[in-house]
PDB file of C-alpha atoms in Angstrom:
ATOM      1  CA  UNK A  66       0.000   0.000   0.000  1.00  0.00           C
ATOM      2  CA  UNK A  67       1.371   3.365  -0.976  1.00  0.00           C
ATOM      3  CA  UNK A  68       1.125   5.855   1.846  1.00  0.00           C
ATOM      4  CA  UNK A  69       1.685   9.551   2.210  1.00  0.00           C
ATOM      5  CA  UNK A  70       1.758  10.395   5.892  1.00  0.00           C
ATOM      6  CA  UNK A  71       0.921  13.939   6.826  1.00  0.00           C
ATOM      7  CA  UNK A  72       1.684  15.485  10.211  1.00  0.00           C
ATOM      8  CA  UNK A  73       0.429  16.937  12.381  1.00  0.00           C
ATOM      9  CA  UNK A  74      -3.206  16.016  11.799  1.00  0.00           C
ATOM     10  CA  UNK A  75      -4.374  19.057  13.724  1.00  0.00           C
ATOM     11  CA  UNK A  76      -2.679  22.302  14.708  1.00  0.00           C
ATOM     12  CA  UNK A  77      -4.095  25.281  16.560  1.00  0.00           C
ATOM     13  CA  UNK A  78      -1.784  28.245  17.110  1.00  0.00           C
ATOM     14  CA  UNK A  79      -1.889  31.959  17.764  1.00  0.00           C
ATOM     15  CA  UNK A  80      -1.642  34.567  15.062  1.00  0.00           C
ATOM     16  CA  UNK A  81       1.962  35.515  14.397  1.00  0.00           C
ATOM     17  CA  UNK A  82       3.482  32.118  15.189  1.00  0.00           C
ATOM     18  CA  UNK A  83       5.368  29.961  12.715  1.00  0.00           C
ATOM     19  CA  UNK A  84       4.487  26.386  11.825  1.00  0.00           C
ATOM     20  CA  UNK A  85       5.571  23.508   9.650  1.00  0.00           C
ATOM     21  CA  UNK A  86       3.487  20.718   8.127  1.00  0.00           C
ATOM     22  CA  UNK A  87       5.134  17.560   6.865  1.00  0.00           C
ATOM     23  CA  UNK A  88       4.359  14.950   4.215  1.00  0.00           C
ATOM     24  CA  UNK A  89       6.425  11.783   4.311  1.00  0.00           C
ATOM     25  CA  UNK A  90       6.508   8.612   2.271  1.00  0.00           C
ATOM     26  CA  UNK A  91       8.749   5.679   1.504  1.00  0.00           C
ATOM     27  CA  UNK A  92       7.900   6.121  -2.164  1.00  0.00           C
ATOM     28  CA  UNK A  93       9.595   8.397  -4.660  1.00  0.00           C
ATOM     29  CA  UNK A  94       7.319  10.905  -6.335  1.00  0.00           C
ATOM     30  CA  UNK A  95       7.755  12.598  -9.686  1.00  0.00           C
ATOM     31  CA  UNK A  96       6.066  15.663  -8.216  1.00  0.00           C
ATOM     32  CA  UNK A  97       4.188  16.720  -5.126  1.00  0.00           C
ATOM     33  CA  UNK A  98       1.235  19.067  -4.892  1.00  0.00           C
ATOM     34  CA  UNK A  99      -0.023  21.088  -1.938  1.00  0.00           C
ATOM     35  CA  UNK A 100      -3.676  22.116  -1.682  1.00  0.00           C
ATOM     36  CA  UNK A 101      -5.659  24.220   0.757  1.00  0.00           C
ATOM     37  CA  UNK A 102      -9.305  23.528   1.455  1.00  0.00           C
ATOM     38  CA  UNK A 103     -11.571  26.027   3.171  1.00  0.00           C
ATOM     39  CA  UNK A 104     -14.868  25.047   4.824  1.00  0.00           C
ATOM     40  CA  UNK A 105     -17.620  24.430   2.297  1.00  0.00           C
ATOM     41  CA  UNK A 106     -15.257  24.391  -0.673  1.00  0.00           C
ATOM     42  CA  UNK A 107     -13.122  21.976  -2.620  1.00  0.00           C
ATOM     43  CA  UNK A 108      -9.320  21.873  -2.351  1.00  0.00           C
ATOM     44  CA  UNK A 109      -7.417  24.469  -4.356  1.00  0.00           C
ATOM     45  CA  UNK A 110      -3.860  23.986  -5.561  1.00  0.00           C
ATOM     46  CA  UNK A 111      -1.231  26.113  -3.826  1.00  0.00           C
ATOM     47  CA  UNK A 112       1.939  24.833  -5.444  1.00  0.00           C
ATOM     48  CA  UNK A 113       3.574  21.902  -7.233  1.00  0.00           C
ATOM     49  CA  UNK A 114       7.180  20.928  -6.534  1.00  0.00           C
ATOM     50  CA  UNK A 115       8.980  18.783  -9.045  1.00  0.00           C
ATOM     51  CA  UNK A 116      12.747  18.757  -8.481  1.00  0.00           C
ATOM     52  CA  UNK A 117      14.470  17.176  -5.487  1.00  0.00           C
ATOM     53  CA  UNK A 118      15.546  19.907  -3.081  1.00  0.00           C
ATOM     54  CA  UNK A 119      13.282  22.464  -4.725  1.00  0.00           C
ATOM     55  CA  UNK A 120      12.037  25.355  -2.613  1.00  0.00           C
ATOM     56  CA  UNK A 121       9.056  27.468  -3.643  1.00  0.00           C
ATOM     57  CA  UNK A 122       7.693  30.501  -1.860  1.00  0.00           C
ATOM     58  CA  UNK A 123       4.180  31.848  -1.942  1.00  0.00           C
ATOM     59  CA  UNK A 124       4.183  35.006   0.197  1.00  0.00           C
ATOM     60  CA  UNK A 125       4.548  33.697   3.776  1.00  0.00           C
ATOM     61  CA  UNK A 126       4.334  30.042   2.709  1.00  0.00           C
ATOM     62  CA  UNK A 127       7.509  28.112   1.895  1.00  0.00           C
ATOM     63  CA  UNK A 128       7.315  24.681   0.280  1.00  0.00           C
ATOM     64  CA  UNK A 129      10.226  22.285   0.079  1.00  0.00           C
ATOM     65  CA  UNK A 130      10.615  18.987  -1.759  1.00  0.00           C
ATOM     66  CA  UNK A 131      13.047  16.539  -0.195  1.00  0.00           C
ATOM     67  CA  UNK A 132      16.278  15.743  -2.003  1.00  0.00           C
ATOM     68  CA  UNK A 133      15.143  12.156  -2.548  1.00  0.00           C
ATOM     69  CA  UNK A 134      11.652  13.286  -3.599  1.00  0.00           C
ATOM     70  CA  UNK A 135      10.035  11.182  -0.860  1.00  0.00           C
ATOM     71  CA  UNK A 136       8.951  13.975   1.448  1.00  0.00           C
ATOM     72  CA  UNK A 137       7.877  17.592   1.506  1.00  0.00           C
ATOM     73  CA  UNK A 138       7.221  20.343   3.989  1.00  0.00           C
ATOM     74  CA  UNK A 139       5.111  23.462   4.162  1.00  0.00           C
ATOM     75  CA  UNK A 140       6.321  26.235   6.444  1.00  0.00           C
ATOM     76  CA  UNK A 141       4.144  29.222   7.280  1.00  0.00           C
ATOM     77  CA  UNK A 142       5.778  32.310   8.740  1.00  0.00           C
ATOM     78  CA  UNK A 143       3.790  34.664  10.957  1.00  0.00           C
ATOM     79  CA  UNK A 144       0.532  32.776  10.516  1.00  0.00           C
ATOM     80  CA  UNK A 145      -2.646  34.798  10.075  1.00  0.00           C
ATOM     81  CA  UNK A 146      -6.312  33.858  10.617  1.00  0.00           C
ATOM     82  CA  UNK A 147      -6.724  33.770   6.832  1.00  0.00           C
ATOM     83  CA  UNK A 148      -4.351  30.782   6.740  1.00  0.00           C
ATOM     84  CA  UNK A 149      -6.935  28.688   8.571  1.00  0.00           C
ATOM     85  CA  UNK A 150      -7.966  25.633   6.573  1.00  0.00           C
ATOM     86  CA  UNK A 151      -7.217  22.045   5.720  1.00  0.00           C
ATOM     87  CA  UNK A 152      -3.865  21.545   4.014  1.00  0.00           C
ATOM     88  CA  UNK A 153      -3.495  18.487   1.797  1.00  0.00           C
ATOM     89  CA  UNK A 154      -0.476  17.072   0.054  1.00  0.00           C
ATOM     90  CA  UNK A 155      -0.678  14.764  -2.952  1.00  0.00           C
ATOM     91  CA  UNK A 156       2.238  12.894  -4.483  1.00  0.00           C
ATOM     92  CA  UNK A 157       2.292  11.900  -8.143  1.00  0.00           C
ATOM     93  CA  UNK A 158       3.984   8.638  -9.020  1.00  0.00           C
ATOM     94  CA  UNK A 159       5.737   8.009 -12.294  1.00  0.00           C
ATOM     95  CA  UNK A 160       2.578   6.190 -13.448  1.00  0.00           C
ATOM     96  CA  UNK A 161       0.740   9.469 -12.787  1.00  0.00           C
ATOM     97  CA  UNK A 162      -1.327   8.021  -9.930  1.00  0.00           C
ATOM     98  CA  UNK A 163      -1.940  10.608  -7.208  1.00  0.00           C
ATOM     99  CA  UNK A 164      -1.534   9.558  -3.586  1.00  0.00           C
ATOM    100  CA  UNK A 165      -3.191  11.835  -1.041  1.00  0.00           C
ATOM    101  CA  UNK A 166      -2.199  12.616   2.525  1.00  0.00           C
ATOM    102  CA  UNK A 167      -4.945  12.677   5.178  1.00  0.00           C
ATOM    103  CA  UNK A 168      -4.597  16.419   5.662  1.00  0.00           C
ATOM    104  CA  UNK A 169      -3.585  18.879   8.368  1.00  0.00           C
ATOM    105  CA  UNK A 170      -6.359  20.939   9.892  1.00  0.00           C
ATOM    106  CA  UNK A 171      -4.878  24.317  10.776  1.00  0.00           C
ATOM    107  CA  UNK A 172      -6.569  26.895  12.988  1.00  0.00           C
ATOM    108  CA  UNK A 173      -4.999  30.293  13.504  1.00  0.00           C
ATOM    109  CA  UNK A 174      -6.465  32.141  16.464  1.00  0.00           C
ATOM    110  CA  UNK A 175      -6.516  35.956  16.365  1.00  0.00           C
TER     111      UNK A 175
ATOM    112  CA  UNK B 280     -15.336  31.168 -15.662  1.00  0.00           C
ATOM    113  CA  UNK B 281     -13.444  27.869 -15.553  1.00  0.00           C
ATOM    114  CA  UNK B 282     -15.120  25.662 -13.009  1.00  0.00           C
ATOM    115  CA  UNK B 283     -16.353  22.271 -11.865  1.00  0.00           C
ATOM    116  CA  UNK B 284     -19.975  22.219 -10.766  1.00  0.00           C
ATOM    117  CA  UNK B 285     -21.706  19.614  -8.658  1.00  0.00           C
ATOM    118  CA  UNK B 286     -25.350  19.139  -7.812  1.00  0.00           C
ATOM    119  CA  UNK B 287     -26.875  18.876  -5.373  1.00  0.00           C
ATOM    120  CA  UNK B 288     -24.671  20.521  -2.741  1.00  0.00           C
ATOM    121  CA  UNK B 289     -26.565  18.877   0.100  1.00  0.00           C
ATOM    122  CA  UNK B 290     -28.655  15.725   0.091  1.00  0.00           C
ATOM    123  CA  UNK B 291     -30.387  13.767   2.829  1.00  0.00           C
ATOM    124  CA  UNK B 292     -31.849  10.458   1.732  1.00  0.00           C
ATOM    125  CA  UNK B 293     -32.853   7.075   3.064  1.00  0.00           C
ATOM    126  CA  UNK B 294     -31.234   3.696   2.700  1.00  0.00           C
ATOM    127  CA  UNK B 295     -31.874   2.062  -0.655  1.00  0.00           C
ATOM    128  CA  UNK B 296     -33.196   5.072  -2.547  1.00  0.00           C
ATOM    129  CA  UNK B 297     -31.198   5.470  -5.742  1.00  0.00           C
ATOM    130  CA  UNK B 298     -29.535   8.817  -6.247  1.00  0.00           C
ATOM    131  CA  UNK B 299     -27.292  10.580  -8.737  1.00  0.00           C
ATOM    132  CA  UNK B 300     -24.833  13.377  -8.080  1.00  0.00           C
ATOM    133  CA  UNK B 301     -24.015  15.324 -11.205  1.00  0.00           C
ATOM    134  CA  UNK B 302     -20.633  16.773 -12.102  1.00  0.00           C
ATOM    135  CA  UNK B 303     -19.766  19.020 -15.006  1.00  0.00           C
ATOM    136  CA  UNK B 304     -16.581  20.822 -16.058  1.00  0.00           C
ATOM    137  CA  UNK B 305     -16.058  23.497 -18.682  1.00  0.00           C
ATOM    138  CA  UNK B 306     -12.272  23.269 -19.036  1.00  0.00           C
ATOM    139  CA  UNK B 307     -12.178  20.548 -21.704  1.00  0.00           C
ATOM    140  CA  UNK B 308     -10.343  18.266 -19.279  1.00  0.00           C
ATOM    141  CA  UNK B 309      -9.947  14.645 -20.273  1.00  0.00           C
ATOM    142  CA  UNK B 310      -9.459  13.288 -16.752  1.00  0.00           C
ATOM    143  CA  UNK B 311     -12.270  13.345 -14.196  1.00  0.00           C
ATOM    144  CA  UNK B 312     -12.630  11.633 -10.856  1.00  0.00           C
ATOM    145  CA  UNK B 313     -14.805  11.274  -7.789  1.00  0.00           C
ATOM    146  CA  UNK B 314     -13.528  11.369  -4.223  1.00  0.00           C
ATOM    147  CA  UNK B 315     -15.087  10.968  -0.840  1.00  0.00           C
ATOM    148  CA  UNK B 316     -13.699  12.816   2.143  1.00  0.00           C
ATOM    149  CA  UNK B 317     -14.117  11.523   5.672  1.00  0.00           C
ATOM    150  CA  UNK B 318     -12.554  12.925   8.867  1.00  0.00           C
ATOM    151  CA  UNK B 319      -9.086  11.536   9.451  1.00  0.00           C
ATOM    152  CA  UNK B 320      -9.084   9.598   6.183  1.00  0.00           C
ATOM    153  CA  UNK B 321      -8.438  12.389   3.728  1.00  0.00           C
ATOM    154  CA  UNK B 322      -9.506  12.115   0.115  1.00  0.00           C
ATOM    155  CA  UNK B 323     -10.171   8.641  -1.211  1.00  0.00           C
ATOM    156  CA  UNK B 324     -10.743   8.114  -4.888  1.00  0.00           C
ATOM    157  CA  UNK B 325     -13.941   6.294  -5.845  1.00  0.00           C
ATOM    158  CA  UNK B 326     -13.798   6.160  -9.640  1.00  0.00           C
ATOM    159  CA  UNK B 327     -11.933   7.952 -12.351  1.00  0.00           C
ATOM    160  CA  UNK B 328     -12.196   8.453 -16.092  1.00  0.00           C
ATOM    161  CA  UNK B 329      -9.304   9.025 -18.444  1.00  0.00           C
ATOM    162  CA  UNK B 330     -11.587  10.001 -21.315  1.00  0.00           C
ATOM    163  CA  UNK B 331     -15.072   9.556 -22.755  1.00  0.00           C
ATOM    164  CA  UNK B 332     -16.373   6.004 -22.301  1.00  0.00           C
ATOM    165  CA  UNK B 333     -13.274   5.067 -20.252  1.00  0.00           C
ATOM    166  CA  UNK B 334     -13.817   4.603 -16.531  1.00  0.00           C
ATOM    167  CA  UNK B 335     -11.926   2.693 -13.866  1.00  0.00           C
ATOM    168  CA  UNK B 336     -12.159   1.881 -10.184  1.00  0.00           C
ATOM    169  CA  UNK B 337     -10.315   3.913  -7.624  1.00  0.00           C
ATOM    170  CA  UNK B 338      -9.556   2.896  -4.060  1.00  0.00           C
ATOM    171  CA  UNK B 339     -13.136   2.660  -2.731  1.00  0.00           C
ATOM    172  CA  UNK B 340     -15.513   1.826  -5.611  1.00  0.00           C
ATOM    173  CA  UNK B 341     -17.924  -0.534  -3.827  1.00  0.00           C
ATOM    174  CA  UNK B 342     -21.514   0.718  -3.905  1.00  0.00           C
ATOM    175  CA  UNK B 343     -20.906   3.331  -6.592  1.00  0.00           C
ATOM    176  CA  UNK B 344     -21.271   3.571 -10.357  1.00  0.00           C
ATOM    177  CA  UNK B 345     -20.173   6.210 -12.841  1.00  0.00           C
ATOM    178  CA  UNK B 346     -20.559   6.954 -16.520  1.00  0.00           C
ATOM    179  CA  UNK B 347     -18.728   9.188 -18.978  1.00  0.00           C
ATOM    180  CA  UNK B 348     -20.858   9.626 -22.060  1.00  0.00           C
ATOM    181  CA  UNK B 349     -19.682  13.168 -22.686  1.00  0.00           C
ATOM    182  CA  UNK B 350     -16.348  14.801 -21.970  1.00  0.00           C
ATOM    183  CA  UNK B 351     -17.777  17.460 -19.677  1.00  0.00           C
ATOM    184  CA  UNK B 352     -20.044  15.298 -17.484  1.00  0.00           C
ATOM    185  CA  UNK B 353     -19.205  12.579 -14.982  1.00  0.00           C
ATOM    186  CA  UNK B 354     -22.186  11.616 -12.783  1.00  0.00           C
ATOM    187  CA  UNK B 355     -21.833   9.510  -9.650  1.00  0.00           C
ATOM    188  CA  UNK B 356     -24.615   6.994  -9.075  1.00  0.00           C
ATOM    189  CA  UNK B 357     -25.496   5.283  -5.824  1.00  0.00           C
ATOM    190  CA  UNK B 358     -27.905   2.487  -6.777  1.00  0.00           C
ATOM    191  CA  UNK B 359     -28.773   1.514  -3.206  1.00  0.00           C
ATOM    192  CA  UNK B 360     -27.244   3.955  -0.731  1.00  0.00           C
ATOM    193  CA  UNK B 361     -26.317   2.787   2.739  1.00  0.00           C
ATOM    194  CA  UNK B 362     -25.471   4.783   5.890  1.00  0.00           C
ATOM    195  CA  UNK B 363     -21.731   4.076   5.461  1.00  0.00           C
ATOM    196  CA  UNK B 364     -21.875   6.159   2.296  1.00  0.00           C
ATOM    197  CA  UNK B 365     -22.647   9.247   4.334  1.00  0.00           C
ATOM    198  CA  UNK B 366     -19.762  11.505   3.412  1.00  0.00           C
ATOM    199  CA  UNK B 367     -18.562  14.628   1.629  1.00  0.00           C
ATOM    200  CA  UNK B 368     -18.120  13.958  -2.077  1.00  0.00           C
ATOM    201  CA  UNK B 369     -15.928  15.870  -4.493  1.00  0.00           C
ATOM    202  CA  UNK B 370     -15.723  15.740  -8.249  1.00  0.00           C
ATOM    203  CA  UNK B 371     -12.444  16.804  -9.800  1.00  0.00           C
ATOM    204  CA  UNK B 372     -11.106  17.297 -13.301  1.00  0.00           C
ATOM    205  CA  UNK B 373      -7.662  17.778 -14.778  1.00  0.00           C
ATOM    206  CA  UNK B 374      -5.656  17.484 -17.972  1.00  0.00           C
ATOM    207  CA  UNK B 375      -4.114  14.268 -16.706  1.00  0.00           C
ATOM    208  CA  UNK B 376      -4.111  11.838 -13.802  1.00  0.00           C
ATOM    209  CA  UNK B 377      -1.146  13.397 -12.021  1.00  0.00           C
ATOM    210  CA  UNK B 378      -1.847  16.980 -13.033  1.00  0.00           C
ATOM    211  CA  UNK B 379      -3.375  19.774 -10.992  1.00  0.00           C
ATOM    212  CA  UNK B 380      -6.811  18.703  -9.857  1.00  0.00           C
ATOM    213  CA  UNK B 381      -9.669  21.209 -10.095  1.00  0.00           C
ATOM    214  CA  UNK B 382     -12.337  20.379  -7.559  1.00  0.00           C
ATOM    215  CA  UNK B 383     -16.027  21.058  -7.419  1.00  0.00           C
ATOM    216  CA  UNK B 384     -17.566  22.631  -4.294  1.00  0.00           C
ATOM    217  CA  UNK B 385     -18.575  19.288  -2.815  1.00  0.00           C
ATOM    218  CA  UNK B 386     -21.786  17.409  -2.099  1.00  0.00           C
ATOM    219  CA  UNK B 387     -22.605  16.563   1.487  1.00  0.00           C
ATOM    220  CA  UNK B 388     -24.606  13.342   1.498  1.00  0.00           C
ATOM    221  CA  UNK B 389     -26.405  11.891   4.493  1.00  0.00           C
ATOM    222  CA  UNK B 390     -27.967   8.443   4.217  1.00  0.00           C
ATOM    223  CA  UNK B 391     -30.390   7.640   7.016  1.00  0.00           C
TER     224      UNK B 391
END
């Protein structure tokens, strides 16, 4: 069974704090996608990382793909209430199958 | 506006009463899929379609049917719903299986 383990499952922090969400697998991915899902809506793509070691920034969000392309992290600097949501990672195998993590529910308290 | 639409958004039904959830996309995507989302389990793929008239089982296909007669539409059919199919359902489309997925707004289904 191919797994993509996401941690933590739940995180509640104060506005202004930093946080990191992790996606880990024993499988190698050709690319890894990060999505954010807000209540009552479907997931929306934030970023796709493709190259081992790649770092992408989206304002206060920093995404990193592991050197071996088996893991990824999402770091949020100075979290704001607008960052609240469910964060999902999805790894694409070479056969194009997408494997989804279970998600990290993030709550940023004002 | 490029979008994936699903109907209905909310549905409460009873065990055994056949239902269909519609899904339509206007982005000319070849790949479409259905997911269910349950707390702690993330997104699990039910069925997918690589193109018109081509459908295949995902990870949790039992109790569901799909059809792809047209490129833009991909309905999900529950012939005899059961309470364990109570869930949040998402339709998604993309250019390819591993490409960016564009999700619909979701259908919250309750089977009593």
